[in-house]
XYZ file of C-alpha atoms in Angstrom:
480
model
C -58.019 -225.227 -67.383
C -57.144 -228.779 -66.312
C -56.254 -227.494 -62.845
C -59.733 -225.955 -62.503
C -61.359 -229.259 -63.392
C -59.137 -231.532 -61.271
C -59.081 -229.374 -58.140
C -62.452 -229.930 -56.377
C -62.507 -226.463 -54.825
C -61.739 -224.686 -58.088
C -64.199 -226.893 -59.971
C -66.898 -226.027 -57.424
C -66.156 -222.316 -57.835
C -66.404 -222.685 -61.613
C -69.744 -224.499 -61.262
C -71.128 -221.876 -58.873
C -70.061 -219.131 -61.273
C -71.860 -220.894 -64.131
C -75.016 -221.194 -62.013
C -74.809 -217.505 -61.140
C -74.465 -216.587 -64.797
C -77.565 -218.656 -65.497
C -79.472 -216.928 -62.695
C -78.287 -213.547 -63.992
C -79.850 -214.316 -67.365
C -83.059 -215.744 -65.870
C -84.036 -213.358 -63.086
C -85.992 -210.185 -63.907
C -84.166 -206.879 -63.541
C -84.848 -204.748 -60.477
C -85.663 -201.028 -60.846
C -82.238 -200.075 -59.487
C -80.497 -202.291 -62.046
C -82.558 -200.750 -64.824
C -81.590 -197.307 -63.516
C -77.893 -198.212 -63.512
C -78.314 -199.472 -67.074
C -79.361 -195.907 -67.949
C -76.080 -194.780 -66.362
C -74.245 -197.188 -68.624
C -75.841 -195.483 -71.631
C -74.818 -192.040 -70.351
C -71.308 -192.597 -68.984
C -70.028 -189.818 -66.723
C -67.348 -189.515 -64.005
C -70.091 -189.303 -61.364
C -73.798 -189.499 -60.643
C -76.121 -188.189 -57.955
C -76.370 -191.498 -56.123
C -72.952 -193.174 -56.457
C -69.589 -193.113 -58.255
C -69.524 -194.505 -61.808
C -67.965 -197.998 -61.587
C -71.292 -199.853 -61.813
C -72.074 -197.916 -65.003
C -68.708 -198.899 -66.484
C -69.303 -202.577 -65.654
C -72.782 -202.501 -67.191
C -71.544 -200.677 -70.288
C -68.847 -203.310 -70.751
C -71.252 -206.213 -70.251
C -73.924 -204.845 -72.559
C -71.349 -204.019 -75.228
C -70.433 -207.710 -75.260
C -73.848 -209.391 -74.982
C -76.565 -206.756 -75.458
C -78.955 -204.714 -73.339
C -80.647 -207.646 -71.596
C -80.396 -208.967 -68.068
C -77.401 -211.153 -68.942
C -75.400 -208.273 -70.382
C -76.248 -205.927 -67.528
C -75.147 -208.516 -64.956
C -72.367 -210.271 -66.871
C -69.420 -208.994 -64.831
C -71.065 -209.706 -61.462
C -70.608 -213.513 -61.338
C -67.181 -213.239 -62.962
C -66.135 -210.570 -60.465
C -67.364 -212.648 -57.514
C -65.272 -215.591 -58.717
C -62.209 -213.321 -58.625
C -63.244 -212.041 -55.208
C -63.496 -215.624 -53.937
C -59.978 -216.384 -55.136
C -58.785 -213.163 -53.506
C -60.338 -214.025 -50.127
C -58.856 -217.529 -50.264
C -55.445 -216.098 -51.075
C -55.707 -213.418 -48.393
C -56.649 -215.924 -45.703
C -53.724 -218.207 -46.498
C -51.266 -215.316 -46.729
C -52.335 -213.838 -43.389
C -52.446 -217.140 -41.498
C -50.117 -219.565 -43.308
C -50.127 -222.068 -40.444
C -53.904 -222.452 -40.356
C -54.486 -221.796 -44.091
C -58.163 -220.843 -43.663
C -58.483 -219.274 -47.117
C -60.627 -221.796 -48.922
C -62.985 -222.256 -45.993
C -63.290 -218.476 -45.714
C -64.211 -218.256 -49.398
C -66.705 -221.108 -48.945
C -68.410 -219.344 -46.035
C -68.537 -216.118 -48.024
C -70.032 -217.843 -51.074
C -72.697 -219.551 -48.964
C -74.172 -216.246 -47.783
C -77.430 -215.148 -49.447
C -76.226 -211.532 -49.535
C -73.087 -212.527 -51.450
C -75.072 -214.504 -53.991
C -77.555 -211.666 -54.404
C -74.631 -209.336 -55.062
C -73.214 -211.803 -57.582
C -76.471 -211.988 -59.551
C -77.954 -208.488 -59.177
C -75.834 -205.637 -60.533
C -75.643 -202.727 -58.087
C -72.749 -200.517 -56.892
C -72.195 -203.041 -54.080
C -71.075 -205.624 -56.648
C -67.912 -203.882 -57.932
C -67.341 -202.468 -54.431
C -67.299 -205.997 -52.981
C -64.997 -207.314 -55.699
C -62.439 -204.521 -55.390
C -62.635 -204.629 -51.567
C -61.709 -208.334 -51.648
C -58.908 -207.699 -54.140
C -57.553 -204.866 -51.984
C -57.701 -207.156 -48.929
C -55.694 -209.736 -50.860
C -53.088 -207.110 -51.785
C -52.749 -206.010 -48.145
C -52.385 -209.639 -47.096
C -49.627 -210.148 -49.659
C -47.970 -206.958 -48.418
C -48.040 -208.200 -44.813
C -46.848 -211.697 -45.686
C -44.015 -210.626 -47.972
C -42.933 -207.359 -46.374
C -42.504 -206.042 -49.917
C -43.525 -202.377 -50.019
C -44.219 -202.503 -53.724
C -47.579 -204.043 -52.852
C -48.712 -200.612 -51.630
C -49.273 -199.564 -55.242
C -51.599 -202.537 -55.766
C -53.400 -201.732 -52.506
C -53.827 -198.099 -53.542
C -55.026 -198.861 -57.059
C -57.554 -201.484 -55.921
C -58.794 -199.386 -53.000
C -59.215 -196.474 -55.410
C -61.329 -198.700 -57.677
C -63.422 -199.690 -54.646
C -63.943 -196.017 -53.854
C -64.830 -195.461 -57.512
C -67.577 -198.046 -56.935
C -69.188 -196.741 -53.746
C -68.271 -194.237 -51.058
C -68.520 -196.968 -48.395
C -65.029 -198.000 -49.528
C -63.668 -195.210 -47.346
C -64.116 -197.698 -44.473
C -61.386 -199.869 -45.990
C -58.935 -196.986 -45.890
C -60.010 -196.049 -42.367
C -59.512 -199.608 -41.117
C -56.140 -199.835 -42.808
C -54.962 -196.559 -41.274
C -56.123 -197.762 -37.838
C -54.076 -200.930 -38.262
C -51.004 -198.964 -39.374
C -51.308 -196.748 -36.301
C -52.112 -199.398 -33.706
C -50.010 -202.351 -34.861
C -46.356 -201.932 -33.775
C -44.957 -204.131 -36.552
C -46.829 -202.118 -39.198
C -45.742 -198.661 -38.075
C -42.522 -198.930 -40.064
C -44.564 -198.375 -43.210
C -45.081 -194.743 -42.210
C -41.412 -194.245 -43.042
C -41.694 -195.893 -46.463
C -42.452 -193.634 -49.452
C -44.319 -196.470 -51.157
C -47.149 -196.202 -48.625
C -47.717 -192.617 -49.743
C -47.382 -193.596 -53.393
C -50.211 -196.084 -52.879
C -52.324 -193.434 -51.211
C -51.630 -191.004 -54.035
C -52.618 -193.644 -56.585
C -55.932 -194.232 -54.767
C -56.595 -190.486 -54.780
C -55.715 -190.250 -58.467
C -58.145 -193.040 -59.366
C -60.895 -191.265 -57.400
C -60.092 -187.796 -58.743
C -62.656 -187.888 -61.618
C -65.464 -188.248 -59.067
C -64.192 -185.204 -57.190
C -63.957 -183.229 -60.424
C -67.517 -184.197 -61.426
C -68.851 -183.159 -58.030
C -66.990 -179.858 -58.217
C -68.775 -179.018 -61.465
C -72.197 -180.258 -60.270
C -72.601 -178.453 -56.969
C -71.092 -181.318 -54.937
C -74.409 -183.085 -55.491
C -73.288 -186.665 -54.866
C -71.140 -185.842 -51.823
C -73.999 -183.854 -50.316
C -76.557 -186.600 -50.918
C -74.496 -189.443 -49.485
C -72.844 -187.381 -46.761
C -76.242 -186.240 -45.532
C -77.204 -189.827 -44.748
C -74.588 -190.067 -42.011
C -76.245 -187.365 -39.978
C -79.876 -188.153 -40.738
C -82.282 -188.814 -37.910
C -79.993 -188.510 -34.928
C -82.729 -188.958 -32.314
C -81.519 -191.978 -30.324
C -83.512 -195.206 -30.530
C -83.080 -198.963 -30.828
C -85.728 -199.691 -33.464
C -83.304 -199.585 -36.373
C -80.606 -201.457 -34.430
C -82.922 -204.433 -34.104
C -83.859 -204.095 -37.754
C -80.180 -204.042 -38.768
C -79.281 -207.143 -36.738
C -82.360 -209.042 -37.916
C -81.582 -208.108 -41.494
C -78.005 -209.390 -41.222
C -79.207 -212.643 -39.683
C -81.259 -213.163 -42.815
C -78.857 -211.794 -45.414
C -75.745 -213.539 -44.101
C -77.790 -216.510 -42.748
C -78.080 -216.988 -38.960
C -75.183 -219.345 -38.285
C -72.748 -217.603 -40.604
C -73.614 -214.216 -39.116
C -72.902 -215.528 -35.622
C -69.666 -217.189 -36.771
C -68.488 -213.969 -38.419
C -69.356 -211.964 -35.304
C -67.509 -214.396 -33.043
C -64.589 -214.645 -35.458
C -64.153 -210.879 -35.661
C -64.330 -210.599 -31.875
C -61.735 -213.374 -31.458
C -59.491 -211.651 -33.988
C -59.682 -208.475 -31.932
C -58.885 -210.466 -28.801
C -55.883 -212.136 -30.449
C -54.627 -208.722 -31.542
C -54.989 -207.238 -28.070
C -53.626 -210.186 -26.079
C -51.063 -211.842 -28.373
C -50.201 -208.894 -30.644
C -51.146 -211.015 -33.642
C -50.706 -208.521 -36.490
C -52.647 -210.595 -39.047
C -55.598 -210.987 -36.687
C -55.319 -207.265 -35.999
C -55.728 -206.479 -39.686
C -58.898 -208.572 -39.831
C -60.220 -206.888 -36.695
C -59.413 -203.414 -38.029
C -61.352 -204.110 -41.237
C -64.436 -205.421 -39.437
C -64.972 -204.093 -35.902
C -64.787 -200.299 -36.533
C -67.091 -200.563 -39.561
C -69.540 -202.712 -37.597
C -69.507 -200.174 -34.755
C -70.157 -197.352 -37.229
C -73.170 -199.130 -38.749
C -74.551 -199.860 -35.273
C -74.134 -196.211 -34.320
C -75.851 -195.104 -37.509
C -78.729 -197.464 -36.703
C -79.366 -195.715 -33.394
C -80.723 -192.745 -35.318
C -81.711 -193.872 -38.827
C -82.228 -196.914 -41.008
C -79.139 -198.773 -42.253
C -79.864 -200.605 -45.490
C -79.175 -204.323 -45.245
C -76.628 -204.333 -48.067
C -74.391 -201.647 -46.549
C -72.473 -203.911 -44.106
C -71.611 -206.461 -46.819
C -68.032 -205.134 -46.921
C -67.453 -206.435 -43.408
C -67.863 -210.068 -44.392
C -64.683 -210.838 -46.414
C -62.355 -210.219 -43.464
C -64.935 -211.572 -40.999
C -65.182 -214.839 -42.954
C -61.398 -215.260 -42.816
C -61.533 -214.722 -39.054
C -64.448 -217.143 -38.735
C -62.709 -219.814 -40.827
C -59.506 -219.501 -38.776
C -60.866 -219.060 -35.262
C -64.259 -220.788 -34.918
C -65.260 -224.465 -34.758
C -65.186 -226.345 -38.064
C -68.410 -228.333 -37.458
C -70.361 -225.102 -37.081
C -68.741 -223.759 -40.222
C -69.979 -226.801 -42.144
C -73.510 -226.467 -40.783
C -73.490 -222.726 -41.479
C -72.317 -223.227 -45.063
C -75.049 -225.784 -45.738
C -77.769 -223.612 -44.190
C -76.565 -220.552 -46.085
C -76.535 -222.488 -49.339
C -80.069 -223.780 -48.768
C -81.381 -220.287 -47.971
C -79.650 -218.928 -51.067
C -81.213 -221.607 -53.266
C -84.674 -220.919 -51.837
C -84.236 -217.187 -52.424
C -83.176 -217.632 -56.056
C -85.906 -220.157 -56.821
C -88.557 -217.840 -55.398
C -87.145 -214.885 -57.330
C -87.048 -216.823 -60.596
C -90.104 -219.074 -60.436
C -92.228 -217.850 -57.479
C -93.504 -221.297 -56.414
C -94.928 -219.704 -53.245
C -97.714 -217.177 -53.809
C -96.541 -214.882 -51.025
C -97.903 -211.338 -50.625
C -95.659 -208.357 -51.278
C -95.131 -207.754 -47.549
C -93.588 -211.223 -47.187
C -91.706 -211.454 -50.498
C -89.059 -208.908 -51.396
C -88.531 -210.631 -54.742
C -92.124 -209.817 -55.711
C -91.781 -206.180 -54.666
C -88.533 -205.620 -56.565
C -88.511 -208.122 -59.427
C -92.036 -209.232 -60.193
C -94.186 -208.319 -63.175
C -92.228 -205.636 -65.015
C -92.631 -206.969 -68.591
C -96.382 -207.396 -68.061
C -96.621 -203.888 -66.626
C -94.893 -202.515 -69.730
C -97.384 -204.328 -71.952
C -100.306 -202.909 -69.957
C -98.777 -199.425 -70.157
C -98.418 -199.733 -73.921
C -102.083 -200.734 -74.218
C -103.048 -197.674 -72.162
C -100.879 -195.469 -74.391
C -102.520 -196.756 -77.549
C -106.014 -196.335 -76.095
C -105.203 -192.750 -75.128
C -103.594 -192.066 -78.513
C -100.555 -190.792 -76.606
C -97.095 -190.174 -78.058
C -95.018 -191.260 -75.054
C -95.054 -192.870 -71.603
C -93.618 -191.036 -68.592
C -92.810 -191.701 -64.932
C -91.710 -189.655 -61.937
C -89.919 -192.555 -60.217
C -86.487 -193.155 -61.704
C -86.693 -196.930 -61.294
C -90.117 -197.132 -62.921
C -89.011 -194.952 -65.844
C -85.930 -197.131 -66.309
C -87.938 -200.376 -66.254
C -90.312 -198.969 -68.859
C -87.372 -197.922 -71.014
C -86.061 -201.485 -70.953
C -89.347 -203.314 -71.548
C -91.564 -201.175 -73.779
C -91.685 -201.939 -77.524
C -89.035 -200.355 -79.700
C -89.880 -196.874 -80.869
C -92.050 -195.899 -77.877
C -90.519 -192.780 -76.250
C -90.087 -192.952 -72.461
C -89.837 -189.706 -70.493
C -88.438 -189.437 -66.956
C -89.170 -186.397 -64.813
C -87.411 -185.185 -61.667
C -84.463 -183.135 -60.440
C -81.903 -185.929 -60.787
C -82.216 -185.928 -64.591
C -80.756 -182.433 -64.696
C -77.395 -184.079 -63.884
C -77.490 -186.332 -66.964
C -76.667 -185.491 -70.563
C -79.756 -187.246 -71.939
C -81.863 -185.338 -74.489
C -84.983 -183.463 -73.434
C -88.396 -184.668 -74.650
C -89.946 -182.782 -77.589
C -92.413 -180.037 -76.681
C -96.109 -179.955 -77.437
C -96.771 -183.712 -77.343
C -99.404 -185.551 -75.322
C -98.555 -188.638 -73.346
C -99.490 -190.748 -70.345
C -97.675 -191.033 -67.030
C -97.623 -193.927 -64.568
C -97.575 -193.019 -60.875
C -97.446 -195.575 -58.075
C -100.346 -195.420 -55.637
C -97.729 -195.879 -52.909
C -96.721 -192.265 -53.529
C -100.089 -191.186 -52.177
C -102.389 -188.522 -53.569
C -99.945 -185.629 -53.383
C -99.423 -183.287 -56.326
C -97.666 -184.688 -59.353
C -94.317 -183.317 -60.512
C -95.975 -182.927 -63.902
C -98.331 -179.902 -63.826
C -101.793 -180.513 -65.202
C -101.639 -184.316 -65.006
C -105.184 -185.740 -65.199
C -106.017 -189.307 -64.049
C -107.584 -191.575 -66.665
C -107.300 -195.048 -65.107
C -105.213 -197.584 -63.167
C -103.063 -200.601 -64.029
C -101.505 -203.269 -61.803
C -98.103 -204.931 -61.699
C -98.402 -208.548 -60.569
C -96.660 -211.916 -60.715
C -98.726 -215.069 -61.187
C -101.811 -213.191 -60.061
C -100.250 -211.793 -56.853
C -100.292 -207.999 -56.796
C -96.957 -206.252 -56.451
C -98.015 -202.623 -57.006
C -100.783 -200.493 -58.521
C -100.258 -197.424 -60.665
C -102.463 -194.510 -61.581
C -102.442 -193.598 -65.289
C -102.482 -189.855 -65.936
C -102.737 -187.833 -69.137
C -99.851 -185.337 -69.480
C -98.420 -182.968 -72.052
C -94.923 -181.616 -72.611
C -93.263 -179.372 -71.610
C -93.277 -180.234 -67.900
C -92.930 -176.750 -66.443
C -89.742 -176.159 -64.500
C -89.157 -179.802 -63.633
C -86.170 -181.346 -65.450
C -87.160 -184.148 -67.817
C -85.160 -186.561 -69.960
C -85.841 -188.817 -72.903
C -84.668 -192.237 -71.764
C -82.347 -194.451 -73.815
C -83.820 -197.610 -75.327
C -82.228 -201.049 -75.837
C -80.057 -201.307 -78.932
């Protein structure tokens, strides 16, 4: 512990981790986080949307500290501290002469997207952590030449794949490097490379087994995104680049782009194997996301896996003064984002404030929904949107049943709601006036979700009665 306190870099990392833990406890939960909390209460080897690692992390955190925001997010800040150490170690192992590791970790920690991933618990959080740990293991493999590291690479890459399917890009980049880098081709003759690959497959096998018994639901859902909307256009490309400028911060995004390009150049011109590894883990993935954006929207969080290797390249190959300016700007933008999310000092409209749209007003909405339930003399509260149902399950008073309706709940093992009861259902006006999933739903009023008087979303209140026809429905878990 003394080393952590006497080493300025380690002390700073400890302080940042403490601040992130504080933010994790303070900030309201997003609908996706509430939904993943439901996963944690119904642990399975797979789910419709993603593999199960985020559910395991949430289950572990809530078992230790309870079903609140702090418990749900507990492992995020701790995991990001480990990821920071891994990136620092990987940078120094790959480039021992320059030793860019600590600067790479600093750049990574200054990015708003990294801090959001450290505080908000989504599948990207464990993915990012295990990606960084796998990068560190590959770096140790390259630096030491010890083939036993392949087992660590395989196990950590398998855990990344158990977090989110995007982790396949790590394996693809690694295979590209093994094929294209002359000094790495010798590993194809080493049985330990295949042992590492087998270990990764073994770790991921439960997800395959779950999909095989559930109609390949998750593979079909996520695989379908790759081919969606293939009519060529540049609208989403501009949206992707603009989003990364904001999420990574402008200067750091440019530095990472330049650093990755320079790493590719060093690999091509000087046969620098370490630079080649960084290029292989950034440039192909970046090209894939750009290609995807020519036909459909790429969510801003998807490319986050590019940044660990890109930050090492930026720290090693770009100008230090710009790195300092970029780190300061990124830190300022991160602080502004967290302050707005936690305290909302600026009364911005929903269109200009993502924190309002995703985080604002959920406890007050639950209180308004409970008042509507009591006025209607209803037995339960229901929702068609999985995030809304999950938020209600977290925030409504104990003992109030919450019912979720929709096809996805057929893949859970949650109990079905009792038949023959009357309830109310909340339905966002953003869903339009189309037919409800719940047959016979009759509107009886409206309620609003807001933060400090600024409207985030309005909901129609409808009277409903179980059973809900042929639509799958589930009785949501409640906080313990």
